[in-house]
Short mmCIF file of C-alpha atoms in Angstrom, two decimals:
data_model
loop_
_atom_site.label_atom_id
_atom_site.label_comp_id
_atom_site.label_asym_id
_atom_site.label_seq_id
_atom_site.Cartn_x
_atom_site.Cartn_y
_atom_site.Cartn_z
CA MET A 1 21.97 22.62 -42.93
CA ALA A 2 20.94 21.59 -39.31
CA ILE A 3 18.48 18.07 -39.46
CA SER A 4 16.17 18.16 -36.74
CA PRO A 5 15.29 14.48 -35.15
CA SER A 6 11.81 15.02 -36.06
CA THR A 7 13.06 15.52 -40.08
CA LEU A 8 15.47 12.45 -39.51
CA PRO A 9 13.77 9.23 -40.61
CA ARG A 10 12.46 10.83 -43.50
CA TYR A 11 16.15 12.36 -44.57
CA LEU A 12 17.80 8.83 -44.24
CA LEU A 13 15.29 7.51 -46.55
CA THR A 14 15.83 10.06 -49.07
CA LEU A 15 19.50 9.68 -48.83
CA VAL A 16 19.16 6.13 -49.50
CA LEU A 17 16.59 6.24 -51.98
CA LEU A 18 18.71 8.40 -54.03
CA GLN A 19 21.42 5.88 -54.41
CA LEU A 20 19.22 3.74 -56.48
CA PRO A 21 20.78 3.50 -60.05
CA ILE A 22 17.40 4.70 -61.41
CA LEU A 23 15.60 7.60 -60.24
CA ASP A 24 13.95 9.15 -63.41
CA ALA A 25 10.46 9.11 -61.44
CA ALA A 26 9.57 12.27 -59.11
CA PRO A 27 8.16 10.11 -55.86
CA THR A 28 4.50 10.04 -55.59
CA LYS A 29 2.28 9.90 -52.54
CA GLY A 30 -0.11 6.56 -51.99
CA PHE A 31 -3.61 6.71 -50.58
CA SER A 32 -3.87 6.50 -46.57
CA PRO A 33 -7.10 7.31 -44.85
CA LEU A 34 -7.73 10.77 -44.13
CA GLU A 35 -9.18 9.86 -40.30
CA PRO A 36 -6.89 8.11 -38.06
CA ILE A 37 -7.82 4.26 -37.08
CA LEU A 38 -8.99 3.80 -33.65
CA ALA A 39 -8.11 0.09 -32.18
CA MET A 40 -9.08 -0.76 -28.95
CA VAL A 41 -6.40 -2.12 -26.40
CA GLY A 42 -6.26 -6.11 -26.76
CA GLY A 43 -7.72 -6.67 -30.36
CA ASP A 44 -6.28 -6.24 -33.56
CA ALA A 45 -5.87 -3.00 -36.49
CA GLU A 46 -5.55 -2.57 -40.12
CA LEU A 47 -3.51 -0.08 -41.01
CA PRO A 48 -4.33 0.37 -44.96
CA CYS A 49 -1.86 2.02 -47.96
CA HIS A 50 -3.15 1.64 -51.22
CA LEU A 51 -0.95 2.30 -54.66
CA SER A 52 -1.45 5.20 -56.80
CA VAL A 53 -1.96 3.15 -59.36
CA ASN A 54 -3.79 -0.17 -59.92
CA MET A 55 -0.77 -2.49 -59.37
CA SER A 56 0.20 -5.86 -57.26
CA ALA A 57 2.19 -4.98 -54.08
CA GLU A 58 3.25 -8.83 -54.15
CA HIS A 59 6.83 -8.27 -55.69
CA VAL A 60 6.99 -4.46 -54.79
CA GLU A 61 9.68 -3.53 -52.22
CA LEU A 62 7.20 -2.47 -49.00
CA ARG A 63 8.70 -1.14 -45.83
CA TRP A 64 6.02 0.53 -42.76
CA PHE A 65 8.43 1.62 -40.39
CA ARG A 66 7.61 4.70 -37.50
CA HIS A 67 10.00 6.87 -36.02
CA THR A 68 12.79 5.66 -37.62
CA PHE A 69 13.59 4.40 -40.41
CA SER A 70 15.48 1.18 -39.70
CA PRO A 71 14.51 -0.95 -37.48
CA ALA A 72 11.06 -0.73 -38.97
CA VAL A 73 7.66 -2.02 -37.81
CA LEU A 74 7.74 -4.50 -41.32
CA VAL A 75 9.65 -4.78 -44.33
CA HIS A 76 8.14 -7.04 -47.10
CA GLN A 77 10.92 -7.42 -50.28
CA ALA A 78 10.70 -10.68 -52.78
CA GLY A 79 7.87 -11.49 -51.79
CA ARG A 80 8.72 -12.82 -47.95
CA ASP A 81 9.29 -10.42 -44.77
CA LEU A 82 13.00 -9.76 -43.17
CA GLU A 83 12.67 -10.94 -39.54
CA ASP A 84 15.92 -8.75 -39.20
CA GLU A 85 15.04 -5.34 -39.90
CA GLN A 86 11.78 -5.40 -37.65
CA MET A 87 11.13 -4.21 -34.12
CA PRO A 88 11.50 -6.35 -31.38
CA GLU A 89 8.46 -5.33 -29.98
CA TYR A 90 6.15 -6.15 -33.57
CA ARG A 91 7.61 -9.80 -33.89
CA GLY A 92 5.51 -11.79 -34.49
CA ARG A 93 2.10 -8.92 -34.28
CA ALA A 94 2.58 -7.18 -37.66
CA THR A 95 1.82 -8.88 -40.60
CA LEU A 96 0.88 -7.96 -44.05
CA VAL A 97 -3.19 -8.79 -44.78
CA PRO A 98 -1.98 -11.12 -48.15
CA GLU A 99 -5.42 -11.38 -49.84
CA GLU A 100 -5.12 -7.55 -50.85
CA LEU A 101 -1.22 -7.08 -51.90
CA ALA A 102 -3.29 -8.62 -55.39
CA GLU A 103 -5.47 -5.15 -55.58
CA GLY A 104 -2.65 -2.95 -54.88
CA ILE A 105 -3.30 -2.52 -51.16
CA ALA A 106 -0.31 -3.15 -48.32
CA ALA A 107 -1.85 -3.21 -45.26
CA LEU A 108 -0.59 -4.11 -41.93
CA ARG A 109 -2.28 -6.12 -39.54
CA ILE A 110 -1.37 -5.61 -35.89
CA ARG A 111 -2.44 -8.04 -33.23
CA GLY A 112 -2.43 -7.57 -29.34
CA ILE A 113 -2.49 -3.83 -29.70
CA ARG A 114 -0.45 -2.22 -26.81
CA ALA A 115 -0.91 1.40 -25.33
CA SER A 116 2.69 1.85 -26.91
CA ASP A 117 1.20 0.72 -30.34
CA ASP A 118 -0.55 4.66 -30.83
CA GLY A 119 0.77 6.88 -33.23
CA GLU A 120 1.99 7.76 -36.70
CA TYR A 121 2.50 4.67 -39.22
CA ARG A 122 4.34 5.13 -42.64
CA CYS A 123 4.56 2.88 -45.32
CA VAL A 124 6.61 3.19 -48.64
CA PHE A 125 6.60 1.73 -51.67
CA ARG A 126 9.71 1.20 -54.22
CA GLU A 127 9.29 -0.79 -57.45
CA ASP A 128 12.56 -0.49 -59.98
CA SER A 129 12.89 3.92 -60.04
CA SER A 130 9.79 4.46 -58.48
CA TYR A 131 8.12 4.73 -55.03
CA GLN A 132 5.39 5.80 -52.85
CA GLU A 133 5.02 6.75 -49.22
CA ALA A 134 1.39 7.40 -47.05
CA ALA A 135 1.29 7.86 -43.51
CA VAL A 136 -1.21 6.83 -41.12
CA ARG A 137 -2.72 7.25 -38.02
CA LEU A 138 -3.56 4.88 -35.27
CA SER A 139 -5.55 5.45 -32.00
CA VAL A 140 -4.99 3.51 -29.70
CA ALA A 141 -8.43 3.41 -26.64
CA ALA A 142 -9.11 1.52 -23.48
CA LEU A 143 -12.13 1.58 -21.13
CA GLY A 144 -10.84 1.15 -17.62
CA SER A 145 -12.44 -0.49 -15.09
CA ASP A 146 -16.09 0.64 -13.40
CA PRO A 147 -15.23 2.78 -10.61
CA HIS A 148 -15.20 2.40 -7.06
CA ILE A 149 -16.13 4.25 -4.24
CA HIS A 150 -14.44 3.97 -0.73
CA MET A 151 -16.13 5.96 2.10
CA GLU A 152 -14.25 6.98 4.97
CA ILE A 153 -15.80 9.45 8.47
CA GLN A 154 -13.84 11.69 9.69
CA GLU A 155 -13.65 12.54 13.30
CA SER A 156 -15.13 15.91 12.55
CA GLY A 157 -17.82 14.59 10.66
CA GLU A 158 -16.87 15.41 7.27
CA ILE A 159 -17.65 12.52 4.60
CA ARG A 160 -13.98 11.03 2.33
CA LEU A 161 -15.02 9.71 -0.82
CA GLU A 162 -11.89 8.19 -2.94
CA CYS A 163 -13.09 6.85 -6.17
CA THR A 164 -10.31 4.97 -8.04
CA SER A 165 -10.02 2.79 -11.34
CA VAL A 166 -7.49 0.79 -13.85
CA GLY A 167 -6.67 -0.19 -17.20
CA TRP A 168 -7.91 3.63 -18.87
CA TYR A 169 -6.63 4.56 -22.54
CA PRO A 170 -5.75 7.61 -22.94
CA GLU A 171 -5.69 10.20 -19.82
CA PRO A 172 -9.11 10.02 -18.97
CA GLN A 173 -11.78 12.67 -17.33
CA MET A 174 -12.87 12.71 -13.76
CA GLU A 175 -15.40 14.25 -11.88
CA TRP A 176 -17.83 14.06 -8.94
CA ARG A 177 -21.89 14.40 -9.83
CA THR A 178 -24.88 14.46 -7.41
CA SER A 179 -27.67 13.03 -8.70
CA GLN A 180 -29.43 16.38 -10.24
CA GLY A 181 -26.23 16.27 -12.17
CA GLU A 182 -24.16 19.12 -10.94
CA LYS A 183 -20.37 18.79 -11.04
CA LEU A 184 -18.38 18.66 -7.66
CA ALA A 185 -14.91 19.84 -7.40
CA SER A 186 -12.49 17.22 -6.04
CA ALA A 187 -9.79 17.54 -3.69
CA SER A 188 -7.51 15.83 -5.68
CA GLU A 189 -6.69 13.53 -8.37
CA SER A 190 -3.79 11.69 -9.92
CA MET A 191 -3.00 9.59 -13.02
CA ASN A 192 -0.05 7.07 -13.19
CA ALA A 193 1.03 4.42 -15.99
CA ASP A 194 1.23 1.09 -15.23
CA GLU A 195 4.13 -1.01 -17.24
CA GLU A 196 1.45 -1.64 -19.76
CA GLY A 197 0.95 2.30 -20.14
CA LEU A 198 -2.68 2.04 -19.11
CA PHE A 199 -3.24 4.60 -16.91
CA THR A 200 -4.52 3.85 -13.22
CA VAL A 201 -6.94 7.15 -12.14
CA ALA A 202 -7.90 8.50 -8.55
CA ALA A 203 -9.83 11.40 -7.29
CA SER A 204 -10.88 12.26 -3.39
CA MET A 205 -13.34 14.57 -2.54
CA VAL A 206 -14.45 15.74 1.29
CA ILE A 207 -18.20 16.28 1.89
CA ARG A 208 -19.03 19.56 4.56
CA ASP A 209 -22.64 19.43 2.88
CA ILE A 210 -24.76 17.95 5.05
CA SER A 211 -27.79 18.32 1.87
CA LEU A 212 -26.02 15.59 -0.71
CA ARG A 213 -27.52 11.87 -0.64
CA ASN A 214 -26.20 10.78 -3.47
CA ILE A 215 -23.33 10.70 -5.37
CA SER A 216 -21.32 9.56 -8.33
CA CYS A 217 -18.00 9.49 -10.03
CA CYS A 218 -17.83 9.45 -13.46
CA ILE A 219 -14.94 8.56 -15.31
CA ARG A 220 -15.34 9.73 -19.72
CA ASN A 221 -12.87 8.25 -22.48
CA SER A 222 -13.09 11.63 -24.88
CA LEU A 223 -11.36 9.50 -27.67
CA LEU A 224 -13.99 6.83 -27.26
CA ASP A 225 -17.25 9.04 -26.31
CA GLN A 226 -17.63 6.86 -23.56
CA GLU A 227 -18.15 7.41 -19.33
CA LYS A 228 -18.42 4.73 -16.78
CA GLU A 229 -20.63 5.64 -13.84
CA THR A 230 -20.25 4.44 -10.14
CA GLY A 231 -22.80 6.45 -7.42
CA ILE A 232 -22.60 5.87 -3.65
CA ALA A 233 -25.26 6.68 -1.19
CA VAL A 234 -24.21 8.92 1.63
CA PRO A 235 -25.27 8.42 5.09
CA ALA A 236 -27.13 11.65 7.28
CA ARG A 237 -24.07 12.37 9.51
CA PHE A 238 -26.02 15.05 12.17
CA PHE A 239 -29.23 14.65 14.51
CA PRO A 240 -32.08 15.22 13.30
CA ARG A 241 -34.67 17.70 15.01
CA LEU A 242 -36.07 16.56 17.73
CA PRO A 243 -38.82 16.67 20.07
CA PRO A 244 -38.51 18.74 23.73
CA TRP A 245 -39.28 15.33 25.63
CA VAL A 246 -36.51 13.47 23.51
CA VAL A 247 -33.80 16.25 24.19
CA ALA A 248 -34.32 15.84 27.99
CA VAL A 249 -33.99 12.43 27.82
CA ALA A 250 -30.69 12.82 26.25
CA VAL A 251 -30.00 15.50 28.27
CA VAL A 252 -29.97 13.83 32.06
CA LEU A 253 -28.48 10.58 29.80
CA ILE A 254 -25.29 12.77 28.90
CA ILE A 255 -25.26 14.22 32.97
CA LEU A 256 -25.49 10.08 34.01
CA GLY A 257 -23.57 9.55 31.53
CA LEU A 258 -20.57 12.28 33.23
CA LEU A 259 -21.19 11.38 36.52
CA THR A 260 -20.39 7.82 35.72
CA THR A 261 -17.01 8.88 33.79
CA MET A 262 -16.19 11.42 36.84
CA SER A 263 -16.85 7.91 39.12
CA MET A 264 -14.57 5.96 36.99
CA PHE A 265 -11.82 8.59 37.27
CA PHE A 266 -12.36 8.71 41.14
CA ILE A 267 -11.76 4.86 41.02
CA TRP A 268 -9.20 4.62 38.84
CA ARG A 269 -6.96 7.51 40.88
CA LEU A 270 -7.73 5.73 44.07
CA TYR A 271 -6.23 2.53 42.99
CA LYS A 272 -3.30 4.41 41.16
CA GLU A 273 -3.00 5.97 44.42
CA ARG A 274 -3.06 2.27 46.04
CA ALA A 275 -0.21 1.04 43.47
CA GLN A 276 1.67 3.54 44.12
CA GLU A 277 1.54 3.44 48.12
CA ARG A 278 2.20 -0.50 47.17
CA LYS A 279 4.64 0.23 44.79
CA LYS A 280 6.54 2.55 47.94
CA ALA A 281 6.77 -0.49 49.99
CA PHE A 282 8.02 -2.58 47.79
CA GLY A 283 11.17 -3.98 49.28
CA SER A 284 14.73 -4.33 47.59
CA LYS A 285 14.42 -8.58 47.52
CA GLU A 286 11.04 -8.38 45.05
CA LYS A 287 13.20 -5.53 42.95
CA LEU A 288 15.32 -7.62 42.73
CA LEU A 289 13.61 -10.94 41.68
CA GLU A 290 11.24 -8.82 39.48
CA GLU A 291 14.53 -6.89 37.90
CA LEU A 292 16.41 -10.93 37.34
CA LYS A 293 13.12 -12.20 35.62
CA TRP A 294 13.08 -9.82 33.43
CA LYS A 295 16.84 -10.26 32.48
CA LYS A 296 16.68 -13.75 32.30
CA ALA A 297 13.63 -12.69 29.68
CA THR A 298 16.64 -10.77 27.69
CA LEU A 299 18.35 -14.07 27.08
CA HIS A 300 16.39 -15.48 24.18
CA ALA A 301 15.94 -11.85 22.19
CA VAL A 302 15.15 -12.71 18.66
CA ASP A 303 15.51 -9.84 15.57
CA VAL A 304 11.71 -8.76 14.61
CA THR A 305 11.11 -6.73 11.57
CA LEU A 306 7.81 -5.53 9.54
CA ASP A 307 5.17 -7.88 7.46
CA PRO A 308 4.17 -5.46 4.76
CA ASP A 309 1.82 -7.22 3.64
CA THR A 310 -0.50 -7.15 6.16
CA ALA A 311 0.13 -3.25 7.05
CA HIS A 312 -3.17 -1.04 7.03
CA PRO A 313 -3.00 1.24 4.04
CA HIS A 314 -2.50 4.01 6.71
CA LEU A 315 0.74 2.80 7.91
CA PHE A 316 3.74 3.64 5.78
CA LEU A 317 7.14 1.60 6.59
CA TYR A 318 10.32 2.06 6.50
CA GLU A 319 12.70 0.29 4.37
CA ASP A 320 14.43 -1.96 7.17
CA SER A 321 11.32 -3.13 7.99
CA LYS A 322 12.06 -1.99 11.77
CA SER A 323 10.26 1.35 12.15
CA VAL A 324 6.26 2.31 10.88
CA ARG A 325 4.66 5.46 10.88
CA LEU A 326 0.80 6.44 10.47
CA GLU A 327 -0.33 9.16 8.04
CA ASP A 328 -3.42 10.23 6.79
CA SER A 329 -2.58 9.65 3.23
CA ARG A 330 -3.67 6.26 2.00
CA GLN A 331 -1.12 3.81 -0.09
CA LYS A 332 -3.17 2.62 -3.11
CA LEU A 333 -1.67 -1.79 -1.69
CA PRO A 334 -3.54 -5.08 -3.32
CA GLU A 335 -6.11 -6.38 -1.69
CA LYS A 336 -4.67 -9.23 0.66
CA ALA A 337 -6.83 -11.42 3.33
CA GLU A 338 -4.14 -10.97 5.48
CA ARG A 339 -3.85 -6.92 5.22
CA PHE A 340 -5.77 -4.90 8.06
CA ASP A 341 -8.38 -2.78 6.57
CA SER A 342 -9.75 -0.97 9.38
CA TRP A 343 -7.52 -1.30 12.53
CA PRO A 344 -4.36 0.68 11.32
CA CYS A 345 -2.19 -2.41 12.52
CA VAL A 346 0.73 -4.62 11.35
CA LEU A 347 1.68 -7.83 12.35
CA GLY A 348 5.96 -9.13 12.40
CA ARG A 349 6.60 -10.95 9.83
CA GLU A 350 7.81 -13.82 12.76
CA ALA A 351 5.77 -16.44 13.73
CA PHE A 352 6.48 -18.26 16.95
CA THR A 353 5.06 -22.03 17.63
CA SER A 354 7.38 -22.89 20.52
CA GLY A 355 9.99 -21.54 22.40
CA ARG A 356 11.06 -18.23 24.47
CA HIS A 357 11.33 -14.84 22.36
CA TYR A 358 11.66 -11.95 23.52
CA TRP A 359 12.08 -8.36 21.42
CA GLU A 360 12.00 -4.38 22.28
CA VAL A 361 9.88 -1.57 20.75
CA GLU A 362 11.16 2.17 20.80
CA VAL A 363 7.80 4.42 21.78
CA GLY A 364 9.15 7.00 22.75
CA ASP A 365 7.22 9.93 23.53
CA ARG A 366 4.25 9.32 21.01
CA THR A 367 0.89 9.57 22.67
CA ASP A 368 -0.38 6.52 21.78
CA TRP A 369 0.28 2.79 20.39
CA ALA A 370 -0.51 -0.13 21.24
CA ILE A 371 2.14 -3.52 20.86
CA GLY A 372 1.75 -7.26 22.16
CA VAL A 373 1.32 -10.36 20.73
CA CYS A 374 -1.50 -12.47 18.50
CA ARG A 375 -2.96 -15.04 16.68
CA GLU A 376 -1.79 -15.36 12.80
CA ASN A 377 -4.81 -16.10 12.63
CA VAL A 378 -6.91 -12.89 14.09
CA VAL A 379 -9.68 -11.31 11.84
CA LYS A 380 -8.25 -8.75 10.12
CA LYS A 381 -10.78 -6.84 8.61
CA GLY A 382 -14.18 -4.67 10.34
CA PHE A 383 -13.48 -4.00 14.12
CA ASP A 384 -13.15 -6.60 16.11
CA PRO A 385 -12.34 -5.84 19.55
CA MET A 386 -8.86 -6.13 20.04
CA THR A 387 -9.03 -8.90 23.26
CA PRO A 388 -7.92 -12.11 24.18
CA GLU A 389 -11.04 -13.68 23.30
CA ASN A 390 -10.06 -12.77 19.90
CA GLY A 391 -6.15 -13.28 19.70
CA PHE A 392 -4.87 -10.40 21.19
CA TRP A 393 -2.81 -9.76 24.03
CA ALA A 394 -1.17 -6.38 24.52
CA ILE A 395 -1.06 -3.08 26.49
CA GLU A 396 -1.17 0.16 24.87
CA LEU A 397 -0.82 3.79 25.49
CA TYR A 398 -4.00 6.03 24.74
CA GLY A 399 -4.75 9.60 26.19
CA ASN A 400 -3.28 10.17 28.60
CA GLY A 401 -3.56 6.33 30.17
CA TYR A 402 -1.68 2.93 29.88
CA TRP A 403 -4.08 0.29 29.82
CA ALA A 404 -3.94 -3.77 29.47
CA LEU A 405 -6.61 -4.72 26.65
CA THR A 406 -8.32 -7.23 28.79
CA PRO A 407 -12.46 -7.56 28.05
CA LEU A 408 -13.01 -5.14 30.25
CA ARG A 409 -9.40 -2.79 29.80
CA THR A 410 -7.18 -3.11 33.10
CA PRO A 411 -5.33 0.25 34.08
CA LEU A 412 -2.04 0.34 34.70
CA PRO A 413 -0.13 2.49 37.17
CA LEU A 414 3.12 3.50 35.84
CA GLY A 415 5.90 5.25 37.10
CA GLY A 416 6.63 7.12 34.87
CA PRO A 417 6.28 6.74 30.92
CA PRO A 418 8.51 3.74 29.11
CA ARG A 419 10.26 5.19 25.70
CA LYS A 420 11.15 1.80 25.95
CA VAL A 421 8.85 -1.86 25.61
CA GLY A 422 9.92 -5.25 26.27
CA VAL A 423 8.03 -7.72 25.15
CA PHE A 424 8.72 -11.75 26.64
CA LEU A 425 6.36 -14.85 24.85
CA ASP A 426 6.95 -17.74 26.64
CA TYR A 427 4.89 -19.99 24.37
CA GLU A 428 4.89 -23.41 26.31
CA ALA A 429 4.01 -21.53 29.77
CA GLY A 430 1.03 -19.46 28.21
CA ASP A 431 2.75 -15.95 29.54
CA ILE A 432 3.32 -12.64 27.54
CA SER A 433 4.77 -10.16 29.58
CA PHE A 434 5.78 -6.39 29.11
CA TYR A 435 8.77 -4.47 30.62
CA ASN A 436 9.69 -0.67 31.12
CA MET A 437 12.76 -0.85 30.06
CA ALA A 438 13.97 2.30 31.39
CA ASP A 439 14.46 0.72 34.71
CA GLY A 440 13.65 -3.24 33.90
CA SER A 441 10.42 -2.93 35.91
CA HIS A 442 7.17 -5.35 35.02
CA ILE A 443 4.35 -3.13 33.35
CA TYR A 444 1.57 -6.21 33.30
CA THR A 445 1.97 -10.09 32.17
CA PHE A 446 -1.14 -12.70 30.47
CA PRO A 447 -1.03 -15.73 32.44
CA ASN A 448 -1.95 -19.31 32.11
CA ILE A 449 -2.69 -18.21 28.09
CA SER A 450 -4.09 -21.87 25.87
CA LEU A 451 -1.96 -21.06 22.40
CA SER A 452 -2.53 -23.31 19.51
CA GLY A 453 -0.63 -22.45 16.38
CA PRO A 454 1.41 -19.51 15.35
CA VAL A 455 1.62 -16.15 17.58
CA ARG A 456 3.07 -12.77 15.87
CA PRO A 457 4.27 -9.58 17.04
CA PHE A 458 2.02 -6.93 17.26
CA PHE A 459 1.86 -2.57 16.52
CA CYS A 460 -0.66 -0.52 16.25
CA LEU A 461 -0.63 3.35 15.70
CA TRP A 462 -3.81 5.31 16.78
CA SER A 463 -2.78 8.80 15.54
CA CYS A 464 -0.27 10.12 12.86
CA GLY A 465 2.95 11.59 13.63
CA LYS A 466 6.26 11.93 12.08
CA LYS A 467 8.01 10.28 15.10
CA PRO A 468 7.72 5.81 14.33
CA LEU A 469 7.30 3.00 15.93
CA THR A 470 10.53 1.41 15.92
CA ILE A 471 11.83 -2.34 16.51
CA CYS A 472 15.22 -2.48 18.85
CA SER A 473 17.33 -4.41 16.81
CA THR A 474 19.41 -7.13 19.49
CA ALA A 475 23.47 -6.73 18.82
CA GLY A 476 26.30 -8.75 21.17
CA GLY A 477 25.78 -11.85 23.33
CA PRO A 478 24.56 -12.24 26.79
CA GLU A 479 25.40 -9.97 29.80
CA GLU A 480 26.87 -11.65 33.20
CA VAL A 481 23.97 -11.77 35.37
CA PRO A 482 24.69 -11.05 38.67
CA VAL A 483 24.58 -13.87 41.48
CA ILE A 484 22.45 -13.24 44.65
CA THR A 485 23.75 -15.19 47.57
CA GLU A 486 21.69 -16.28 50.41
CA ALA A 487 23.42 -14.09 52.81
CA GLN A 488 21.69 -11.34 50.12
CA GLY A 489 18.42 -13.05 51.34
CA PHE A 490 17.38 -15.13 49.09
CA SER A 491 17.13 -18.37 47.52
CA LYS A 492 20.29 -20.16 45.70
CA ASP A 493 17.58 -22.71 43.39
CA ILE A 494 16.78 -19.44 41.23
CA PRO A 495 18.52 -19.82 37.57
CA LEU A 496 21.01 -17.10 37.34
CA SER A 497 23.33 -17.27 34.16
CA PRO A 498 22.75 -19.14 30.39
CA MET A 499 23.91 -22.43 31.91
CA GLY A 500 20.76 -23.25 33.29
CA GLU A 501 17.93 -25.19 31.93
CA ASP A 502 17.39 -22.05 29.12
CA ALA A 503 20.78 -22.74 28.06
CA ALA A 504 19.80 -26.28 27.17
CA SER A 505 17.25 -25.05 25.03
CA GLY A 506 18.95 -23.94 22.08
CA ASP A 507 17.71 -20.72 21.87
CA THR A 508 20.24 -17.93 20.94
CA ASP A 509 20.66 -15.68 24.12
CA THR A 510 21.66 -11.95 24.48
CA LEU A 511 21.35 -9.40 27.08
CA HIS A 512 21.09 -6.13 25.52
CA SER A 513 19.13 -4.41 22.99
CA LYS A 514 20.50 -1.68 20.66
CA LEU A 515 17.99 0.74 18.29
CA ILE A 516 18.40 0.58 14.53
CA SER A 517 18.14 4.53 13.47
CA ALA A 518 15.48 4.66 11.34
CA GLN A 519 15.70 6.96 7.60
CA ALA A 520 14.15 9.94 8.70
CA SER A 521 14.09 10.73 4.71
CA GLN A 522 11.85 7.34 4.02
CA GLY A 523 7.35 8.75 3.85
CA ALA A 524 4.28 8.28 2.16
CA PRO A 525 4.74 7.14 -1.59
#
């Protein structure tokens, strides 16, 4: 005869009882409540079990168990508890109620109720030739935290709402409601249990109806017949009807704005053309000096990694902490003071307070990014401008143009799009420079910066995509730098090798960088 796993404990119990020397009387059923016992997580619960006859339960053999007969939740024999047969998770938590034993009630008291305590419990009495058993159902419940609603306005004008809450048991029901009580459909829902078995829930929705103004998120525990609700006021996203004169003024302002934009565009084109002319007129002497300056910077290469504690929730870091990409989905990350919550940015883990440091960033053919250096204590909450006044020194590719993030944004005329950018920090000199690693050409320099306190590498992405931004890992020693003699038109006073004054600074010297390939399989959690 086959025995199913669900009937095995009772089968074993029957075998044990059959081994008793005297078993003339048939087993009787003890009394237990028909309705489940309801208990809250963190509280206490008492599971009653009555003998079917008026007898004391002080000296009978008593066993409380769940899925297995042994080890058990509690074993009481000869007036004491047998700890050796008790399940580890119930030690110190499960005891009998002593004042009720004399009345024939073997009540089990469980302290510090957990979600894992939910389920059926069985009690068995044995005295001489008779035994009794009964079953009690314990229903565990937990009412979670008040819902929190996060609102995000999309570029399309639609509004995305996300409702989250923690600490629920069992799985609750979630729904969106209007101020009139009408239910709204969720775009997505998720429920995940933590280590203690409590559920963290999240639901999102996208608002396209411009008439909706007040929306609430409701989370309900059906076992407790209780719910928690939080509302939010949705701002208007479209222009109201305006009088004709206001429309006329708006049209004039738009035309003036277009003319101003066109003028700025032509000025920028003229600036770019003149810059290209200056670049063509640039002699071989200046080009070689620029190359020497870049190679000198690479002698101070450092290994930079990304700091996940500062990463915006929409930024997904790769396993090697060298690559990052921007996704539409938002990660559930712990709130930290050092984490960016508005700009999609992340800092390097390394902080510099002195010396010279150089690293390279693989930008590839991404269409938009920003990289550079910032003070460690920059404001990471809100949308403060990323300018030197606020502690940022960076360049960016945005749209079709390269810019230095100065207060009025300085356009950067480049001969070609760089796929790899080198960043050089000279802390004492107050110099932050950027280089195009395709040919070692200089991109831009923030000179004469008054630095104080730690500064860290800075990275930012403006649009989503599978192509990551990657920090290159440097390998090998410094490459020999060719010496330019006076016959070639240069001064021999220029230090050209690690044996000069830079070697005395104690920095690790290296010239070349090697890209560490990112794990393509690493994606959003």
